[in-house]
């Protein structure tokens, strides 16, 4: 009589489960360390690239936290039937890793933006100019609207001492960000009598330009982040038929793009 062959175990060896748990626990440990630390974008990209490279070179089963860090993605232990299947797997791993990097970078940018926004608001409170400054966060930018009287004498584009103090106090928060910044000058509808500026177009443009020059030449912020524009009286936020409305329209706006 022929002897029956002993049944062979199917699938990965038993030690693989313990090894997989160990790898998962190590990864969770490092994810926790990462969540409690402050990492700059360059360092994070290097770590993410390393993880991505490791994932696409897995031949056996393993596991890793997904982008929300709430569940585990378990990789199949079985071998692939063809090179095409393996290529698709690697492509999927790369796609998932890239999504994780994008999500993390977006969260990091939002965190930095919120921190800078809070510092700007604190600075305005410290300067005691809350009644002359309007700060609001829109979908695509943070708007800082400052009354003209903080920065300029009537009909002038020269920044007064108080305006320089305000700009210098805002500069550290702006320096911590990499966002593009738009500076725009606005006036009321009263015609210019100053021979230096023929119309409110020239006056508002000169004021915005001088604010940019102060931030870049005195406070040494990066010039390529700034754009200066003058709008004259053509984008009012108040009624030009009243003194109160005209005062609101005489302003400098700083838009920090997201």
mmCIF file of C-alpha atoms in Angstrom:
data_model
loop_
_atom_site.group_PDB
_atom_site.id
_atom_site.type_symbol
_atom_site.label_atom_id
_atom_site.label_comp_id
_atom_site.label_asym_id
_atom_site.label_seq_id
_atom_site.Cartn_x
_atom_site.Cartn_y
_atom_site.Cartn_z
ATOM 1 C CA UNK A 1 0.000 0.000 0.000
ATOM 2 C CA UNK A 2 1.190 3.457 -0.791
ATOM 3 C CA UNK A 3 1.770 5.714 2.139
ATOM 4 C CA UNK A 4 -0.364 8.845 2.228
ATOM 5 C CA UNK A 5 1.556 12.047 2.027
ATOM 6 C CA UNK A 6 1.389 14.167 5.113
ATOM 7 C CA UNK A 7 -0.717 17.279 4.632
ATOM 8 C CA UNK A 8 1.297 20.424 4.186
ATOM 9 C CA UNK A 9 0.426 23.736 5.734
ATOM 10 C CA UNK A 10 -0.868 26.295 3.275
ATOM 11 C CA UNK A 11 0.032 29.965 3.479
ATOM 12 C CA UNK A 12 2.671 31.851 5.397
ATOM 13 C CA UNK A 13 4.600 30.139 8.202
ATOM 14 C CA UNK A 14 3.377 30.732 11.755
ATOM 15 C CA UNK A 15 6.302 32.936 12.705
ATOM 16 C CA UNK A 16 5.260 35.431 10.030
ATOM 17 C CA UNK A 17 2.211 36.501 12.043
ATOM 18 C CA UNK A 18 4.340 37.352 15.073
ATOM 19 C CA UNK A 19 6.846 39.150 12.873
ATOM 20 C CA UNK A 20 4.062 41.108 11.184
ATOM 21 C CA UNK A 21 2.679 42.184 14.568
ATOM 22 C CA UNK A 22 6.139 43.302 15.647
ATOM 23 C CA UNK A 23 6.604 45.405 12.508
ATOM 24 C CA UNK A 24 3.144 46.921 12.939
ATOM 25 C CA UNK A 25 3.824 47.809 16.583
ATOM 26 C CA UNK A 26 7.108 49.442 15.634
ATOM 27 C CA UNK A 27 5.382 51.482 12.944
ATOM 28 C CA UNK A 28 2.634 52.573 15.352
ATOM 29 C CA UNK A 29 5.339 53.581 17.832
ATOM 30 C CA UNK A 30 7.093 55.772 15.267
ATOM 31 C CA UNK A 31 3.788 57.263 14.085
ATOM 32 C CA UNK A 32 3.041 58.250 17.685
ATOM 33 C CA UNK A 33 6.490 59.809 18.003
ATOM 34 C CA UNK A 34 5.884 61.715 14.791
ATOM 35 C CA UNK A 35 2.466 62.961 15.931
ATOM 36 C CA UNK A 36 3.992 64.385 19.113
ATOM 37 C CA UNK A 37 6.902 66.087 17.421
ATOM 38 C CA UNK A 38 7.412 69.114 15.206
ATOM 39 C CA UNK A 39 8.780 68.163 11.802
ATOM 40 C CA UNK A 40 9.595 70.537 9.000
ATOM 41 C CA UNK A 41 8.329 69.822 5.513
ATOM 42 C CA UNK A 42 11.692 68.745 4.107
ATOM 43 C CA UNK A 43 12.240 66.162 6.848
ATOM 44 C CA UNK A 44 8.731 64.824 6.421
ATOM 45 C CA UNK A 45 9.178 64.431 2.666
ATOM 46 C CA UNK A 46 12.362 62.425 3.214
ATOM 47 C CA UNK A 47 10.629 60.101 5.682
ATOM 48 C CA UNK A 48 7.608 59.698 3.419
ATOM 49 C CA UNK A 49 9.812 58.915 0.441
ATOM 50 C CA UNK A 50 11.621 56.262 2.472
ATOM 51 C CA UNK A 51 8.326 54.668 3.516
ATOM 52 C CA UNK A 52 7.082 54.767 -0.054
ATOM 53 C CA UNK A 53 10.216 53.028 -1.315
ATOM 54 C CA UNK A 54 9.922 50.354 1.368
ATOM 55 C CA UNK A 55 6.285 49.663 0.597
ATOM 56 C CA UNK A 56 6.785 49.115 -3.105
ATOM 57 C CA UNK A 57 9.535 46.581 -2.414
ATOM 58 C CA UNK A 58 7.518 44.334 -0.106
ATOM 59 C CA UNK A 59 7.395 40.747 -1.352
ATOM 60 C CA UNK A 60 5.580 39.169 1.566
ATOM 61 C CA UNK A 61 2.784 40.274 3.835
ATOM 62 C CA UNK A 62 3.070 43.322 6.031
ATOM 63 C CA UNK A 63 0.838 46.048 7.376
ATOM 64 C CA UNK A 64 0.843 49.820 7.762
ATOM 65 C CA UNK A 65 -1.390 52.543 9.144
ATOM 66 C CA UNK A 66 -3.573 54.270 6.570
ATOM 67 C CA UNK A 67 -3.525 58.051 6.025
ATOM 68 C CA UNK A 68 -6.081 58.655 8.785
ATOM 69 C CA UNK A 69 -4.077 56.536 11.240
ATOM 70 C CA UNK A 70 -7.303 54.847 12.305
ATOM 71 C CA UNK A 71 -7.159 51.489 10.588
ATOM 72 C CA UNK A 72 -4.632 48.991 9.282
ATOM 73 C CA UNK A 73 -4.053 48.196 5.627
ATOM 74 C CA UNK A 74 -3.125 44.525 5.475
ATOM 75 C CA UNK A 75 -1.110 43.350 2.522
ATOM 76 C CA UNK A 76 -1.759 39.930 1.035
ATOM 77 C CA UNK A 77 0.812 37.250 1.801
ATOM 78 C CA UNK A 78 0.220 35.335 -1.408
ATOM 79 C CA UNK A 79 2.594 35.631 -4.309
ATOM 80 C CA UNK A 80 1.516 37.377 -7.458
ATOM 81 C CA UNK A 81 0.483 35.484 -10.553
ATOM 82 C CA UNK A 82 2.239 37.753 -13.000
ATOM 83 C CA UNK A 83 4.559 40.696 -13.404
ATOM 84 C CA UNK A 84 1.560 42.767 -14.456
ATOM 85 C CA UNK A 85 -0.180 42.111 -11.136
ATOM 86 C CA UNK A 86 2.962 43.021 -9.218
ATOM 87 C CA UNK A 87 3.357 46.214 -11.233
ATOM 88 C CA UNK A 88 -0.226 47.192 -10.422
ATOM 89 C CA UNK A 89 0.390 46.525 -6.755
ATOM 90 C CA UNK A 90 3.465 48.741 -6.723
ATOM 91 C CA UNK A 91 1.598 51.458 -8.594
ATOM 92 C CA UNK A 92 -1.191 51.340 -6.007
ATOM 93 C CA UNK A 93 1.304 51.539 -3.139
ATOM 94 C CA UNK A 94 2.979 54.571 -4.707
ATOM 95 C CA UNK A 95 -0.393 56.247 -5.232
ATOM 96 C CA UNK A 96 -1.409 55.628 -1.608
ATOM 97 C CA UNK A 97 1.941 56.878 -0.318
ATOM 98 C CA UNK A 98 1.700 60.047 -2.409
ATOM 99 C CA UNK A 99 -1.785 60.718 -1.072
ATOM 100 C CA UNK A 100 -0.471 60.337 2.464
ATOM 101 C CA UNK A 101 2.298 62.849 1.746
ATOM 102 C CA UNK A 102 -0.122 65.361 0.191
ATOM 103 C CA UNK A 103 -2.559 65.051 3.099
ATOM 104 C CA UNK A 104 0.192 65.501 5.668
ATOM 105 C CA UNK A 105 1.682 68.503 3.850
ATOM 106 C CA UNK A 106 -1.750 70.121 3.627
ATOM 107 C CA UNK A 107 -2.324 69.632 7.346
ATOM 108 C CA UNK A 108 1.119 71.059 8.101
ATOM 109 C CA UNK A 109 0.470 74.141 5.948
ATOM 110 C CA UNK A 110 -2.917 74.695 7.578
ATOM 111 C CA UNK A 111 -1.335 74.404 11.013
ATOM 112 C CA UNK A 112 1.367 76.949 10.138
ATOM 113 C CA UNK A 113 -1.238 79.286 8.630
ATOM 114 C CA UNK A 114 -3.428 79.105 11.748
ATOM 115 C CA UNK A 115 -0.454 79.757 14.020
ATOM 116 C CA UNK A 116 0.573 82.818 11.991
ATOM 117 C CA UNK A 117 -3.022 84.074 11.905
ATOM 118 C CA UNK A 118 -3.289 83.858 15.692
ATOM 119 C CA UNK A 119 0.032 85.667 16.125
ATOM 120 C CA UNK A 120 -1.152 88.462 13.824
ATOM 121 C CA UNK A 121 -4.321 88.894 15.862
ATOM 122 C CA UNK A 122 -2.309 88.902 19.089
ATOM 123 C CA UNK A 123 0.013 91.548 17.629
ATOM 124 C CA UNK A 124 -2.919 93.777 16.710
ATOM 125 C CA UNK A 125 -4.255 93.458 20.259
ATOM 126 C CA UNK A 126 -0.842 94.284 21.721
ATOM 127 C CA UNK A 127 -0.524 97.371 19.514
ATOM 128 C CA UNK A 128 -3.922 98.596 20.717
ATOM 129 C CA UNK A 129 -5.210 99.178 17.189
ATOM 130 C CA UNK A 130 -8.050 96.652 17.116
ATOM 131 C CA UNK A 131 -10.534 99.437 16.393
ATOM 132 C CA UNK A 132 -8.558 100.440 13.291
ATOM 133 C CA UNK A 133 -7.845 96.963 11.939
ATOM 134 C CA UNK A 134 -10.212 94.408 10.439
ATOM 135 C CA UNK A 135 -9.038 90.787 10.216
ATOM 136 C CA UNK A 136 -11.111 88.078 8.575
ATOM 137 C CA UNK A 137 -10.308 84.661 7.155
ATOM 138 C CA UNK A 138 -11.857 83.863 3.803
ATOM 139 C CA UNK A 139 -11.756 80.588 1.894
ATOM 140 C CA UNK A 140 -8.647 81.465 -0.111
ATOM 141 C CA UNK A 141 -6.899 84.109 1.983
ATOM 142 C CA UNK A 142 -6.517 85.955 5.262
ATOM 143 C CA UNK A 143 -7.467 89.630 4.955
ATOM 144 C CA UNK A 144 -5.940 92.347 7.140
ATOM 145 C CA UNK A 145 -7.584 95.722 6.514
ATOM 146 C CA UNK A 146 -5.900 98.733 8.124
ATOM 147 C CA UNK A 147 -7.137 102.321 8.281
ATOM 148 C CA UNK A 148 -5.157 104.895 6.335
ATOM 149 C CA UNK A 149 -4.558 107.029 9.425
ATOM 150 C CA UNK A 150 -2.312 104.311 10.868
ATOM 151 C CA UNK A 151 0.067 104.667 7.925
ATOM 152 C CA UNK A 152 -0.303 107.941 6.042
ATOM 153 C CA UNK A 153 -1.097 111.599 6.322
ATOM 154 C CA UNK A 154 -3.856 112.862 4.032
ATOM 155 C CA UNK A 155 -2.686 113.007 0.412
ATOM 156 C CA UNK A 156 0.692 111.442 1.273
ATOM 157 C CA UNK A 157 2.247 108.046 0.534
ATOM 158 C CA UNK A 158 5.013 108.354 3.129
ATOM 159 C CA UNK A 159 4.565 105.863 5.977
ATOM 160 C CA UNK A 160 4.328 107.581 9.363
ATOM 161 C CA UNK A 161 6.095 106.297 12.487
ATOM 162 C CA UNK A 162 3.033 104.471 13.828
ATOM 163 C CA UNK A 163 2.640 102.627 10.538
ATOM 164 C CA UNK A 164 6.267 101.507 10.590
ATOM 165 C CA UNK A 165 5.834 100.140 14.118
ATOM 166 C CA UNK A 166 2.752 98.181 13.047
ATOM 167 C CA UNK A 167 4.475 96.733 9.976
ATOM 168 C CA UNK A 168 7.548 95.768 12.002
ATOM 169 C CA UNK A 169 5.354 94.010 14.548
ATOM 170 C CA UNK A 170 3.551 92.059 11.809
ATOM 171 C CA UNK A 171 6.764 91.122 9.987
ATOM 172 C CA UNK A 172 7.798 88.179 12.243
ATOM 173 C CA UNK A 173 4.476 86.416 11.639
ATOM 174 C CA UNK A 174 4.692 87.044 7.899
ATOM 175 C CA UNK A 175 8.280 85.785 7.887
ATOM 176 C CA UNK A 176 7.229 82.416 9.309
ATOM 177 C CA UNK A 177 4.957 81.830 6.320
ATOM 178 C CA UNK A 178 5.777 81.092 2.703
ATOM 179 C CA UNK A 179 2.440 82.298 1.345
ATOM 180 C CA UNK A 180 2.076 84.913 -1.368
ATOM 181 C CA UNK A 181 1.022 88.333 -0.061
ATOM 182 C CA UNK A 182 -0.986 90.970 -1.930
ATOM 183 C CA UNK A 183 -0.799 94.590 -0.744
ATOM 184 C CA UNK A 184 -3.446 96.939 -2.126
ATOM 185 C CA UNK A 185 -4.015 100.652 -1.577
ATOM 186 C CA UNK A 186 -7.494 102.229 -1.536
ATOM 187 C CA UNK A 187 -8.798 105.792 -1.258
ATOM 188 C CA UNK A 188 -12.098 107.606 -0.995
ATOM 189 C CA UNK A 189 -13.600 109.464 -3.967
ATOM 190 C CA UNK A 190 -12.269 112.908 -3.054
ATOM 191 C CA UNK A 191 -10.138 114.200 -5.986
ATOM 192 C CA UNK A 192 -6.443 114.748 -5.404
ATOM 193 C CA UNK A 193 -5.134 118.260 -4.843
ATOM 194 C CA UNK A 194 -1.562 117.129 -4.274
ATOM 195 C CA UNK A 195 0.512 117.933 -7.349
ATOM 196 C CA UNK A 196 2.682 114.874 -6.720
ATOM 197 C CA UNK A 197 -0.221 112.502 -7.398
ATOM 198 C CA UNK A 198 -2.484 113.427 -10.265
ATOM 199 C CA UNK A 199 -5.278 111.019 -9.292
ATOM 200 C CA UNK A 200 -6.191 108.556 -6.558
ATOM 201 C CA UNK A 201 -4.811 105.781 -8.772
ATOM 202 C CA UNK A 202 -1.294 107.104 -8.356
ATOM 203 C CA UNK A 203 -1.725 107.797 -4.641
ATOM 204 C CA UNK A 204 -3.109 104.356 -3.783
ATOM 205 C CA UNK A 205 -0.450 102.615 -5.872
ATOM 206 C CA UNK A 206 2.345 104.611 -4.229
ATOM 207 C CA UNK A 207 1.032 103.742 -0.770
ATOM 208 C CA UNK A 208 0.853 100.014 -1.509
ATOM 209 C CA UNK A 209 4.325 100.111 -3.045
ATOM 210 C CA UNK A 210 5.806 101.842 -0.006
ATOM 211 C CA UNK A 211 4.301 99.226 2.314
ATOM 212 C CA UNK A 212 5.867 96.461 0.214
ATOM 213 C CA UNK A 213 9.200 98.268 0.133
ATOM 214 C CA UNK A 214 9.211 98.642 3.904
ATOM 215 C CA UNK A 215 8.497 94.949 4.462
ATOM 216 C CA UNK A 216 11.096 93.817 1.927
ATOM 217 C CA UNK A 217 13.831 96.436 2.344
ATOM 218 C CA UNK A 218 13.598 97.154 6.067
ATOM 219 C CA UNK A 219 12.182 93.877 7.403
ATOM 220 C CA UNK A 220 13.947 91.767 4.743
ATOM 221 C CA UNK A 221 10.968 89.655 3.710
ATOM 222 C CA UNK A 222 11.251 87.871 0.361
ATOM 223 C CA UNK A 223 10.290 90.302 -2.453
ATOM 224 C CA UNK A 224 9.023 87.538 -4.740
ATOM 225 C CA UNK A 225 6.173 86.870 -2.305
ATOM 226 C CA UNK A 226 4.684 90.350 -2.702
ATOM 227 C CA UNK A 227 2.456 92.127 -5.191
ATOM 228 C CA UNK A 228 1.507 95.812 -4.836
ATOM 229 C CA UNK A 229 -1.602 97.262 -6.467
ATOM 230 C CA UNK A 230 -3.523 100.533 -6.315
ATOM 231 C CA UNK A 231 -7.286 100.647 -6.731
ATOM 232 C CA UNK A 232 -8.004 104.313 -6.112
ATOM 233 C CA UNK A 233 -11.604 104.870 -5.040
ATOM 234 C CA UNK A 234 -12.979 102.060 -7.195
ATOM 235 C CA UNK A 235 -13.355 99.298 -4.595
ATOM 236 C CA UNK A 236 -15.136 100.979 -1.702
ATOM 237 C CA UNK A 237 -16.200 99.154 1.450
ATOM 238 C CA UNK A 238 -18.155 102.151 2.763
ATOM 239 C CA UNK A 239 -20.460 104.862 1.471
ATOM 240 C CA UNK A 240 -18.431 107.658 -0.122
ATOM 241 C CA UNK A 241 -21.341 110.030 0.500
ATOM 242 C CA UNK A 242 -20.688 110.041 4.262
ATOM 243 C CA UNK A 243 -17.584 110.964 6.286
ATOM 244 C CA UNK A 244 -17.686 107.592 8.046
ATOM 245 C CA UNK A 245 -17.890 105.719 4.756
ATOM 246 C CA UNK A 246 -15.043 107.694 3.222
ATOM 247 C CA UNK A 247 -12.890 106.941 6.265
ATOM 248 C CA UNK A 248 -13.488 103.195 5.796
ATOM 249 C CA UNK A 249 -12.514 103.449 2.146
ATOM 250 C CA UNK A 250 -9.146 105.060 2.911
ATOM 251 C CA UNK A 251 -7.231 101.915 3.754
ATOM 252 C CA UNK A 252 -4.426 99.441 3.119
ATOM 253 C CA UNK A 253 -5.311 95.789 2.638
ATOM 254 C CA UNK A 254 -2.945 92.879 3.189
ATOM 255 C CA UNK A 255 -4.119 89.595 1.703
ATOM 256 C CA UNK A 256 -2.211 86.464 2.655
ATOM 257 C CA UNK A 257 -3.097 83.793 0.119
ATOM 258 C CA UNK A 258 -3.568 80.200 1.239
#
